[in-house]
Coordinates of C-alpha atoms in Angstrom, one line a residue:
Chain Z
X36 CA 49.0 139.1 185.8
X37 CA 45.8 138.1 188.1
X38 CA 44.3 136.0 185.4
X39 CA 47.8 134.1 185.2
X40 CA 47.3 134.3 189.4
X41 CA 43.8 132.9 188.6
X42 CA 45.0 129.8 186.6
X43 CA 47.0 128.0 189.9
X44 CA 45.3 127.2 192.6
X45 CA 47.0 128.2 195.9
X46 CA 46.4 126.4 199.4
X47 CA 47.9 129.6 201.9
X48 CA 46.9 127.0 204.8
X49 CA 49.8 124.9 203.5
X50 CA 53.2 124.8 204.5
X51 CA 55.1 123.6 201.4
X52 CA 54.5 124.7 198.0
X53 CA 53.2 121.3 197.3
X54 CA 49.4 122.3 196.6
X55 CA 50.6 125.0 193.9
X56 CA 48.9 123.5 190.9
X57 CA 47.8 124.7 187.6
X58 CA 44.3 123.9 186.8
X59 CA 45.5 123.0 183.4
X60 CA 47.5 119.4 183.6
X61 CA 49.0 120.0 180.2
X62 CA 50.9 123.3 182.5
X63 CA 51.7 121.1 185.2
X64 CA 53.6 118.6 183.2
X65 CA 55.9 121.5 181.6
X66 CA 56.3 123.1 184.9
X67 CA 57.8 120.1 186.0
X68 CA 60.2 119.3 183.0
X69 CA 61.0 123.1 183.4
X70 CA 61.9 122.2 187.1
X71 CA 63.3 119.1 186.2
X72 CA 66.4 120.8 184.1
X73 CA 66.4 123.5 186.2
X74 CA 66.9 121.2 189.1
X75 CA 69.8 119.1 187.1
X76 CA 71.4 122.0 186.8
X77 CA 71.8 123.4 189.9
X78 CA 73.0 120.3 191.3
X79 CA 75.7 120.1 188.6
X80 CA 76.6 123.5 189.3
X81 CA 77.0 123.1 193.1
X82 CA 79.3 119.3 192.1
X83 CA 81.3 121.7 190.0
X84 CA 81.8 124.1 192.8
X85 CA 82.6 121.4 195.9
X86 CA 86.3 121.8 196.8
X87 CA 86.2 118.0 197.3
X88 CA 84.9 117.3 194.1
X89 CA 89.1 116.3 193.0
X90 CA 89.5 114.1 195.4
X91 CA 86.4 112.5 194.9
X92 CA 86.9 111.6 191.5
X93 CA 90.5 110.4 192.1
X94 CA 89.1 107.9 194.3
X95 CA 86.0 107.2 192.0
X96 CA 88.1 106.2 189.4
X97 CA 89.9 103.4 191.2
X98 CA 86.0 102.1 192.5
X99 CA 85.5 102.1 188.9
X100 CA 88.0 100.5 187.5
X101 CA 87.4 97.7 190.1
X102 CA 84.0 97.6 189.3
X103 CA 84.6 97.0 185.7
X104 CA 87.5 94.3 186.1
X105 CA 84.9 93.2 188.5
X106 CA 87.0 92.4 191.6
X107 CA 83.7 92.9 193.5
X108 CA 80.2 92.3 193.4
X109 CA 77.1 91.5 195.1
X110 CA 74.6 90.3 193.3
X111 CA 72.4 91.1 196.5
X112 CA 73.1 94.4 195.9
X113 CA 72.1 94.5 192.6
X114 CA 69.0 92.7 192.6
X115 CA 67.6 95.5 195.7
X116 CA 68.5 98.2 193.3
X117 CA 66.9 96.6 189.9
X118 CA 64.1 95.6 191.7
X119 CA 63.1 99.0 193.1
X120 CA 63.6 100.8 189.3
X121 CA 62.0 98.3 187.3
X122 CA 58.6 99.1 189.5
X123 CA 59.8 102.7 189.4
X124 CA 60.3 102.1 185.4
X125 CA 56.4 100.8 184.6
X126 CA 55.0 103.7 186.7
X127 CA 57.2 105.8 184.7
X128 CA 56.0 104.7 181.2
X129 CA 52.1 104.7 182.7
X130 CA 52.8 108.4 183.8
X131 CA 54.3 109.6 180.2
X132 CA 51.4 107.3 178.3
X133 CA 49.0 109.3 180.6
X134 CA 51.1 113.2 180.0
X135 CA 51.2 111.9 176.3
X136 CA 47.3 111.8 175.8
X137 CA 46.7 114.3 178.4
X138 CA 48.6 116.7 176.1
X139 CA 46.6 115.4 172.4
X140 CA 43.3 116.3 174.9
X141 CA 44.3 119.8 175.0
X142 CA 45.8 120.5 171.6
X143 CA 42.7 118.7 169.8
X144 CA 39.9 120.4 172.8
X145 CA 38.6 116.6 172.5
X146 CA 37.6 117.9 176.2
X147 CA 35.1 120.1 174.3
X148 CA 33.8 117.6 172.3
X149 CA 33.6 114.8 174.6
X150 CA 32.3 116.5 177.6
X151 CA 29.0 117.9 174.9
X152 CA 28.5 113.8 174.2
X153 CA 28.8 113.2 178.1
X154 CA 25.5 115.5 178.6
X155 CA 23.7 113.8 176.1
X156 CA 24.1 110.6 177.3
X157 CA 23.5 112.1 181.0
X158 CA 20.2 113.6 179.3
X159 CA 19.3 110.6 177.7
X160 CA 19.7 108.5 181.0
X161 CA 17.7 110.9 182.9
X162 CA 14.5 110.8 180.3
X163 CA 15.1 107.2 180.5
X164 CA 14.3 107.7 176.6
X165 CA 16.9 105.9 174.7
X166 CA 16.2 105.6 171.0
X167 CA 16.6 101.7 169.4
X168 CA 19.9 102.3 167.9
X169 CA 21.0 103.7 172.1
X170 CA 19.3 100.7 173.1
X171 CA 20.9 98.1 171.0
X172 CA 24.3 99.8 171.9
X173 CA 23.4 99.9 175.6
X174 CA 22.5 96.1 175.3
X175 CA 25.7 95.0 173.4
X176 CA 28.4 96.9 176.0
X177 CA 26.1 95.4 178.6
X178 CA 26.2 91.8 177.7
X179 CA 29.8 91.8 177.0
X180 CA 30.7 93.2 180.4
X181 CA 28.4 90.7 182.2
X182 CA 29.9 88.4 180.2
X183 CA 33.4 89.3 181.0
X184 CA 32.5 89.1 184.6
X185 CA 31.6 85.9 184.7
X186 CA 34.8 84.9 183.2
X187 CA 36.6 86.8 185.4
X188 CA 34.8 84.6 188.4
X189 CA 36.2 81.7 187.2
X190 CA 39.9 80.4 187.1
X191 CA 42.4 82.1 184.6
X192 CA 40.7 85.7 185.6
X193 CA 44.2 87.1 186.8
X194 CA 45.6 86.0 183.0
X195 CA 42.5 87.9 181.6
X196 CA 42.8 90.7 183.7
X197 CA 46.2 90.7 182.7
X198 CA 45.5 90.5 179.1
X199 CA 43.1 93.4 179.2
X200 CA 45.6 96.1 181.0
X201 CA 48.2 94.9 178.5
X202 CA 46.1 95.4 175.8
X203 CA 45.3 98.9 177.5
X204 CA 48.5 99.5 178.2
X205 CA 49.7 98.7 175.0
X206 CA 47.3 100.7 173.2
X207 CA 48.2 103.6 175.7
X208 CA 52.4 102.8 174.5
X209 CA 51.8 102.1 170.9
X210 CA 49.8 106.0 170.1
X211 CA 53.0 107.5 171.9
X212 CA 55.0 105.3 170.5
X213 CA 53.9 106.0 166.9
X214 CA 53.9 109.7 167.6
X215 CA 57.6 109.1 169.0
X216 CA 58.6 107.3 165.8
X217 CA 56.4 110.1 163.6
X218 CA 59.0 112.5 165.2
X219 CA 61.9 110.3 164.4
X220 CA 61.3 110.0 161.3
X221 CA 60.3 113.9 160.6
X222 CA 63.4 115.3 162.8
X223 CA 66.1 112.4 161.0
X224 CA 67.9 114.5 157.9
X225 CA 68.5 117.4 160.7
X226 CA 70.8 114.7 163.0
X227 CA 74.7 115.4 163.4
X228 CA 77.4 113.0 164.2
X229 CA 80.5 112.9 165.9
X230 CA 82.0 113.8 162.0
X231 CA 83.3 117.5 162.4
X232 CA 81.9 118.9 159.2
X233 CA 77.8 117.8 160.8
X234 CA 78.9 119.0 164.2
X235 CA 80.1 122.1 163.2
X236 CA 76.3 122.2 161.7
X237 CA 74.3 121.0 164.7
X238 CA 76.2 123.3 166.7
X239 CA 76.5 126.7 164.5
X240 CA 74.6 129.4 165.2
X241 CA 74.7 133.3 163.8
X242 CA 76.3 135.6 166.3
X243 CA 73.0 137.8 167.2
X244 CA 74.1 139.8 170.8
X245 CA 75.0 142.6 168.8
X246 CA 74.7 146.3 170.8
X247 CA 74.7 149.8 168.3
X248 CA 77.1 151.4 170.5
X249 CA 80.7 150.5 171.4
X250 CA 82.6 152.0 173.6
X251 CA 86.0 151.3 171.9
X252 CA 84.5 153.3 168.6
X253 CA 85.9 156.8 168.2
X254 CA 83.3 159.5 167.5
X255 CA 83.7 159.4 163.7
X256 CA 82.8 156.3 163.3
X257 CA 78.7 155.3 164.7
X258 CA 77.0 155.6 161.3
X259 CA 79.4 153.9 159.6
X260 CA 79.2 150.7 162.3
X261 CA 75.3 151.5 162.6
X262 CA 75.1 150.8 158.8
X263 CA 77.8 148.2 159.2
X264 CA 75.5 146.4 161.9
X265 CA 72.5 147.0 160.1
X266 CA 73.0 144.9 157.5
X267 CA 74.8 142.0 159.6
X268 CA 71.2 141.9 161.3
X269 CA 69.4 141.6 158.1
X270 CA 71.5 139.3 156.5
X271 CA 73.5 141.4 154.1
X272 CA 76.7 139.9 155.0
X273 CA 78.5 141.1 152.1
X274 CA 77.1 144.9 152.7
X275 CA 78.0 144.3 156.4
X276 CA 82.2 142.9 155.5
X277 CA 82.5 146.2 153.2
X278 CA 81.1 148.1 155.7
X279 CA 83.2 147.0 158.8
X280 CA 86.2 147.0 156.9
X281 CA 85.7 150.2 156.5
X282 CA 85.6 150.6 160.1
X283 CA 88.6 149.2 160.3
X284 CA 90.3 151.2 157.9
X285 CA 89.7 154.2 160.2
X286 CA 90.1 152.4 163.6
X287 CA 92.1 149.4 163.5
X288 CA 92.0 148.8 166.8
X289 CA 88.4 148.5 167.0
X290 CA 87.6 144.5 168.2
X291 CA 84.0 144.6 168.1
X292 CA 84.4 145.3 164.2
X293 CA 87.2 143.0 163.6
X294 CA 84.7 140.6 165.5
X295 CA 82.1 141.0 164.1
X296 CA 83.6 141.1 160.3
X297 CA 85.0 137.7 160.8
X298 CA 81.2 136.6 162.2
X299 CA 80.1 137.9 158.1
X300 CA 82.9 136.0 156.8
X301 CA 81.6 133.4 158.4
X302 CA 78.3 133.7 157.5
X303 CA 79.5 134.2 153.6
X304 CA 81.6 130.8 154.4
X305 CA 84.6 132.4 154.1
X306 CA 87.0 130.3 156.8
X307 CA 90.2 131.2 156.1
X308 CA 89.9 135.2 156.7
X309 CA 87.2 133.8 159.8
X310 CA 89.8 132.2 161.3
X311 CA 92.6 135.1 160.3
X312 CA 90.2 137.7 162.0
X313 CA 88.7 135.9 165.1
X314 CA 92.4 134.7 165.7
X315 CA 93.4 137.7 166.4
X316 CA 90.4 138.7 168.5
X317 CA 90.8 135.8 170.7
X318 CA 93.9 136.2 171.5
X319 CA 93.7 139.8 172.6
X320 CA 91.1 138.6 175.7
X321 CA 89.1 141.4 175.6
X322 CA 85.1 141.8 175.5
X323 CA 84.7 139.2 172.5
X324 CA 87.5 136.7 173.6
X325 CA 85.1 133.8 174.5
X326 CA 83.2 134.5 171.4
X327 CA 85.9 134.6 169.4
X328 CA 87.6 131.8 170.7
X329 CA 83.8 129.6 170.5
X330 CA 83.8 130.8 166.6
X331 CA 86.9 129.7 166.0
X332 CA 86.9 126.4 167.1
X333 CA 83.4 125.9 164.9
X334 CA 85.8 127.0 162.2
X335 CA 88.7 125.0 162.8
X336 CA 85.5 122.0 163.1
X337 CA 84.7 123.3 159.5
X338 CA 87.9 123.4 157.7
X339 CA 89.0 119.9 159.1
X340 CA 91.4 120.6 161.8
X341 CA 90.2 119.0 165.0
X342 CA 93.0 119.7 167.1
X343 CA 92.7 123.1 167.2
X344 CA 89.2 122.9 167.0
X345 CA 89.7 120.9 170.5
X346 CA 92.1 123.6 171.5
X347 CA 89.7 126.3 171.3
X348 CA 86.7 123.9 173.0
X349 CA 89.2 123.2 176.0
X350 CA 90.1 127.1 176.3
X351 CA 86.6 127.6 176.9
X352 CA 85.9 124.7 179.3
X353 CA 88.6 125.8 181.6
X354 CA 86.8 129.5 181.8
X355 CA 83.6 130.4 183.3
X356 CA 80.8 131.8 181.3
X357 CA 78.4 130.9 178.9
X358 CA 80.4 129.0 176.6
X359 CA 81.4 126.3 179.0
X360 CA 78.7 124.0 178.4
X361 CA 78.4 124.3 175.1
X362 CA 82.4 123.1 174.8
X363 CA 82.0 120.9 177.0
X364 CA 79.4 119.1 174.7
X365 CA 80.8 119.0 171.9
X366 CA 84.4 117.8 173.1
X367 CA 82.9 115.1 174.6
X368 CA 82.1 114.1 171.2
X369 CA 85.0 115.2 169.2
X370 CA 87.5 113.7 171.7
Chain Q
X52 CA 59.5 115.8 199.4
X53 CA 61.4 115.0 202.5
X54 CA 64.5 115.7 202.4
X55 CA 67.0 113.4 204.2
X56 CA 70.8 114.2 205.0
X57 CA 74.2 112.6 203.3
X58 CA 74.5 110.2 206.6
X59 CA 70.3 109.6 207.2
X60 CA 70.6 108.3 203.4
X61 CA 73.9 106.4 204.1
X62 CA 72.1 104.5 207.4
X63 CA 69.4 103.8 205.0
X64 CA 71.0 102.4 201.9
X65 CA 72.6 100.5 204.5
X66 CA 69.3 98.6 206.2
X67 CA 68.4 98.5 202.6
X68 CA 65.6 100.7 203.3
X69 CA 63.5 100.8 199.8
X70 CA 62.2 104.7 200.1
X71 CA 65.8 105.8 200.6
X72 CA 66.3 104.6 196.7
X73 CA 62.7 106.0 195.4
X74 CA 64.1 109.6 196.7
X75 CA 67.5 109.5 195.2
X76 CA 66.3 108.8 192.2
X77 CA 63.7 111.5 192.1
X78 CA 65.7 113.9 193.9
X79 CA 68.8 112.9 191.9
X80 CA 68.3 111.7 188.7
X81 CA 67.8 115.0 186.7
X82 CA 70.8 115.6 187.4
X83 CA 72.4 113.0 186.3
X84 CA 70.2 112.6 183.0
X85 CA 71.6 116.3 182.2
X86 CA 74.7 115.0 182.5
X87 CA 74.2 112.1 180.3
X88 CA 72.4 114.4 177.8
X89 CA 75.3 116.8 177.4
X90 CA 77.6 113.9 177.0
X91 CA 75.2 112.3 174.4
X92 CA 73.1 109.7 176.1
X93 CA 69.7 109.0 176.5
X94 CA 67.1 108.7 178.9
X95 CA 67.6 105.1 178.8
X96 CA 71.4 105.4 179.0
X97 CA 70.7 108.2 182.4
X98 CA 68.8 105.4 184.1
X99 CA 71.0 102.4 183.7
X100 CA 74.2 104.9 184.6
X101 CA 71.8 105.6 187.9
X102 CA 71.2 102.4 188.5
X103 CA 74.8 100.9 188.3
X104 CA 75.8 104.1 190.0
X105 CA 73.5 103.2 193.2
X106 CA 74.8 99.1 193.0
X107 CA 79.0 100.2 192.7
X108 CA 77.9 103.1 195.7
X109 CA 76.3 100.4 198.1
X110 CA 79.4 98.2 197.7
X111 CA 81.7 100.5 199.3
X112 CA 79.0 101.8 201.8
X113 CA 78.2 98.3 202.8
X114 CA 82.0 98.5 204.3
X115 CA 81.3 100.5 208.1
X116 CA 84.6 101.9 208.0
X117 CA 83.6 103.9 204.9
X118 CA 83.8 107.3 205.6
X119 CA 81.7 109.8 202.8
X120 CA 84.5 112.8 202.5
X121 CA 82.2 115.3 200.3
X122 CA 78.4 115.5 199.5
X123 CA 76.7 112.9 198.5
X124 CA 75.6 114.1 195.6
X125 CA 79.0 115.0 194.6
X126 CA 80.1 111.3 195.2
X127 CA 77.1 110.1 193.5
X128 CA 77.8 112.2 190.3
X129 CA 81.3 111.2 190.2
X130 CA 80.8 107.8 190.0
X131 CA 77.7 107.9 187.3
X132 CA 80.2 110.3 185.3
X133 CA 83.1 107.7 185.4
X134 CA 81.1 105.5 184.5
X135 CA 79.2 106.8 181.3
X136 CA 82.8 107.8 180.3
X137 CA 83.8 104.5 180.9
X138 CA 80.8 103.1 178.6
X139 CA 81.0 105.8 176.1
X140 CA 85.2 104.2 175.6
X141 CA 83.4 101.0 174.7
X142 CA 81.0 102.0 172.3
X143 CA 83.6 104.1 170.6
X144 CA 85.9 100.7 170.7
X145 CA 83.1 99.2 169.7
X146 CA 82.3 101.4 166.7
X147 CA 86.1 101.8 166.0
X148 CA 86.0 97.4 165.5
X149 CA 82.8 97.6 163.5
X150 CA 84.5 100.4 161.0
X151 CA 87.6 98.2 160.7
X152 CA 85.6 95.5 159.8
X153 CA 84.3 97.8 156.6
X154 CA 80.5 97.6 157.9
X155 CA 78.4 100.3 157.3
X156 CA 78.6 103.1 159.8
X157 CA 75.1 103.2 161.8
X158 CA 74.2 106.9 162.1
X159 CA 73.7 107.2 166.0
X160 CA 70.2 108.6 167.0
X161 CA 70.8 111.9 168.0
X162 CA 67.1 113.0 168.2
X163 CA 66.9 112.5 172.3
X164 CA 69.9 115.0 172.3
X165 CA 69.0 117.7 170.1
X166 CA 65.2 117.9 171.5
X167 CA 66.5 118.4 174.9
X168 CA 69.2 120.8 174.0
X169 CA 66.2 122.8 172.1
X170 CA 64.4 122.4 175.5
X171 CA 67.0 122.9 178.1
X172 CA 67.6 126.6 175.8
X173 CA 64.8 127.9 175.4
X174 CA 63.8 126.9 179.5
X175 CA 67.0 128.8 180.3
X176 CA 66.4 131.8 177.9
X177 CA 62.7 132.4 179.5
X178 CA 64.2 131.6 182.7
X179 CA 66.9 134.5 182.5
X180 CA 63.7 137.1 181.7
X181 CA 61.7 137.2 184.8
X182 CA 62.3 139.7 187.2
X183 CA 65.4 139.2 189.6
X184 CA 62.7 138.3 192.7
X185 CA 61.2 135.6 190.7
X186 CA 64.2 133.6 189.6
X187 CA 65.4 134.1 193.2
X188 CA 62.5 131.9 194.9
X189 CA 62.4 130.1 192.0
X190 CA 65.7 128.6 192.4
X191 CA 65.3 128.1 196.2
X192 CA 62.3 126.1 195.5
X193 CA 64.1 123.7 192.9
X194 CA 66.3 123.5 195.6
X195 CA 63.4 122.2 197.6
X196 CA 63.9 124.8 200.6
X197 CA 60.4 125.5 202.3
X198 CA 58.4 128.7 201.6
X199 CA 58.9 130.0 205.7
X200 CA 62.9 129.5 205.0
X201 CA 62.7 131.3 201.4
X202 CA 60.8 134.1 203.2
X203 CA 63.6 134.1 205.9
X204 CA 66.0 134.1 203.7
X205 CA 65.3 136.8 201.2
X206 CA 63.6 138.7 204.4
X207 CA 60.3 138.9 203.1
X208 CA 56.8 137.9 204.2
X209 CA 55.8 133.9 203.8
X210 CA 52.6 135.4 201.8
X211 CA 54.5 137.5 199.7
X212 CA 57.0 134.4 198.8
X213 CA 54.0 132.3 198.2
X214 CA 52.3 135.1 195.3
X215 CA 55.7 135.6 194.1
X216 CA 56.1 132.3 193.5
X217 CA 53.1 131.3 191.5
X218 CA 53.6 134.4 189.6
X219 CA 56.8 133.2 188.4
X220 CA 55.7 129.9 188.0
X221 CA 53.0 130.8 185.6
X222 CA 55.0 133.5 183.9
X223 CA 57.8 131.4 183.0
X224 CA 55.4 128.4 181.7
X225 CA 52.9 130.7 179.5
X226 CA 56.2 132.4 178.2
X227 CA 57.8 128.8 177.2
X228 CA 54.5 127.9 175.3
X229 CA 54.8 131.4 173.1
X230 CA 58.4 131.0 172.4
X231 CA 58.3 130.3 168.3
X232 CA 61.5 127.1 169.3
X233 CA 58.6 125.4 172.0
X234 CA 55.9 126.4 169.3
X235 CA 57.6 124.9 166.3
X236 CA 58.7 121.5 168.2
X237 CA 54.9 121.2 169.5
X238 CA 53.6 122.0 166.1
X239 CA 56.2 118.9 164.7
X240 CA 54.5 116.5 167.4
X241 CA 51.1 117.1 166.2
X242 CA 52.1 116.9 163.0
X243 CA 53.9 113.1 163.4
X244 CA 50.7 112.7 165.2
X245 CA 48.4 113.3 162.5
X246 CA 50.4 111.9 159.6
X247 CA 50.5 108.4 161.9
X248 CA 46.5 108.6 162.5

């Protein structure tokens, strides 16, 4: 804990938290896109929770409309607002080129490696020693500064000047943007559509909050939902479907089995008797009724029948909890 | 950052005061990129909504008689949420036209959106494991509320708030690097790295 303490340097004479940095950049930058989302999201939450937030959109949506038939518009408006975010847009791109290497520095250590060169040329300069290959190389850079000075004395230095921080700029762009396209290309065959079958994909994801202990089970039955769970967790989905059936056998009533049998059948890509068991789960509300009903919907995505795919997303998105994002998301997409 | 109030911003916006627009946008615009995200845009797609968002809110406040009935930030994100809905219609029409047409379907890039979804859980999965004081001054500080008001607030001292805070801060952003999702996506980026050098 106090070498983490160690790592941000604190300013107690200050009154904002402004001066709380990390002495690693490469920290700084994720601390802010952590704050970033975390920000985002606490806004949206607070939008979702304003009373007013009805009535806002009703009216809203007749500014929009208006806007888009375009019965008003001044283009003095607009060019005050593009003007400020296209300065705000190239100080943007300078500040990513700049994370974007800062970030290669750490992974590589290239600090190491160039800071050990650094003191040998500092060593070098202080002997005033330089050997004939330093000395040729000292010349050359030299001369082509000098040379570029005088240039830049006479007219045409602004388009030269220009030219340089483009071509420093674009060097800057075109490593991120290669390493942007590098990611494209890696991350392509894993991309889902709006088509149900890849959304279902994108968006599927084992059921893994599982607890030992339930408090619907009856007293006869913990070793055979242990076993049951133990084999869900290790991927035996065909040991874990024998085994909560036999749960069930014994205690029908039991809704964490029935759940989580119909999250094996799943797993085993059986969607019929997924959708037969989580059916029933979802409708009875109880403690795996949003899971269920989030489950479901995947299934419905999977066997082809969006509407009651979109059903099961708008249940969902009309209740709190954890699911309501996630629905959200993806009915955006299948609507 | 300063913060300014709903009617401070509105005078502003009004005398076409320059500032007013660099803070909405950094104060703001996370938010509405989230949005855009979840509803699958870009960051490219977050900043145009933002910007038309700020022209179509200027019109009306332009008029005196305009009277802002919630927060402005609620009335902000209404009208970028209208209208990426209203572009996302018109790229379905769009697509809808080309399909009829019997053009190949162009797969739409969905990398923005699945990197930040990878991001935004694996933030809010670290985020939900520090210790219930931590995420508590957290939060007020995304929320840009001073460390002498946190400590107020949660009734402790300004020094305390201040430790607590860095503690969190560097707890939440060493356990991020070490989760295997942030590991594995950082470990793709050097990869695309090397294979393009």
């Amino acid at each position: 804990m106090n070498n983490r303490i160690k790592n941000i340097k604190v300013n107690l004479t200050s009154e904002e938290f402004i001066n709380d940095q990390f002495s690693n950049s490469d920290d700084d930058a994720l601390f802010d896109n952590i704050g970033d989302y975390m920000t985002g999201c606490l806004d949206l939450e607070d939008i979702k929770n304003d009373p007013a937030l009805s009535a806002t959109k009703e009216v809203v949506n007749e500014m929009i409309n208006d806007y888009n038939k375009k019965l008003f518009g001044n283009g003095d408006n607009e060019k005050f607002i593009k003007e400020i975010f296209s300065g705000n847009e190239s100080e943007d791109k300078i500040s990513d080129e700049i994370r974007t290497i800062k970030q290669e520095i750490a992974e590589k250590n290239l600090d190491l490696v160039t800071s050990e060169w650094v003191s040998e040329w500092q060593a070098k300069k202080q002997t005033g020693n330089f050997d004939p290959k330093t000395q040729e190389i000292s010349n050359f850079i030299t001369g082509a500064i000098n040379s570029s000075d005088a240039e830049q004395a006479g007219p045409g230095y602004d388009g030269l000047k220009k030219r340089s921080e483009r071509t420093i700029f674009a060097k800057y762009a075109s490593l991120s943007a290669a390493a942007l396209i590098g990611v494209f290309l890696l991350i392509k065959t894993l991309l889902p559509t709006t088509d149900p079958e890849k959304l279902f994909h994108s968006f599927y994801k084992p059921f893994e909050a599982i607890s030992p202990v339930t408090r619907s089970m009856n007293n006869s039955e913990p070793d055979r939902y242990s076993s049951a769970i133990t084999s869900y967790k290790n991927g035996n989905y065909k040991g874990a479907v024998a085994g909560f059936e036999s749960v069930l056998e014994n205690d029908p009533l039991s809704e964490s089995a029935r759940f989580l049998l119909g999250m094996s059948q799943l797993a085993l890509q059986n969607y019929s008797q997924t959708i037969d068991l989580l059916t029933g789960v979802a409708n009875g509300h109880g403690e795996y009724g949003k899971e269920a009903e989030w489950y479901l919907g995947l299934s419905y995505l999977k066997t082809g029948n969006k509407a009651k795919a979109i059903d099961c997303f708008e249940y969902l998105v009309k209740s709190n909890g954890f699911y309501r994002e996630r629905a959200e998301n993806i009915l955006y997409r299948l609507k | 950052m300063k913060e300014y109030t709903d009617n401070e911003i509105i005078e502003c916006l009004r005398n076409r005061q320059s500032y007013v627009v660099h803070y909405l946008s950094d104060r703001y615009m996370p938010m509405i990129r989230l949005m855009v995200y979840q509803k699958g845009g870009s960051n490219e797609d977050a900043r145009d909504i933002f910007q038309d968002g700020l022209i179509i809110m200027l019109e009306k406040l332009d008029n005196k008689e305009f009277a802002l009935t919630c927060k402005f930030k609620t009335f902000l994100y209404c009208v970028c949420e209208n209208l990426w809905k209203s572009v996302l219609d018109k790229r379905l029409a769009a697509a809808n036209y080309i399909s009829r047409r019997s053009e190949p379907e162009t797969e739409k890039d969905f990398t923005d959106q699945i990197d930040h979804q990878m991001y935004e859980d694996i933030f809010r999965e670290v985020f939900e494991t520090l210790d219930p004081i931590g995420k508590k001054i957290l939060t007020l500080y995304w929320q840009e509320i001073s460390p002498q008001e946190i400590a107020e607030k949660l009734g402790y001292t300004y020094g305390y708030v201040r430790k607590k805070k860095c503690e969190a801060q560097s707890e939440l952003t060493e356990k991020v690097k070490k989760h295997p999702g942030y590991m594995s996506i950082r470990k793709t980026d050097i990869a695309a790295r090397e294979v393009l050098h």
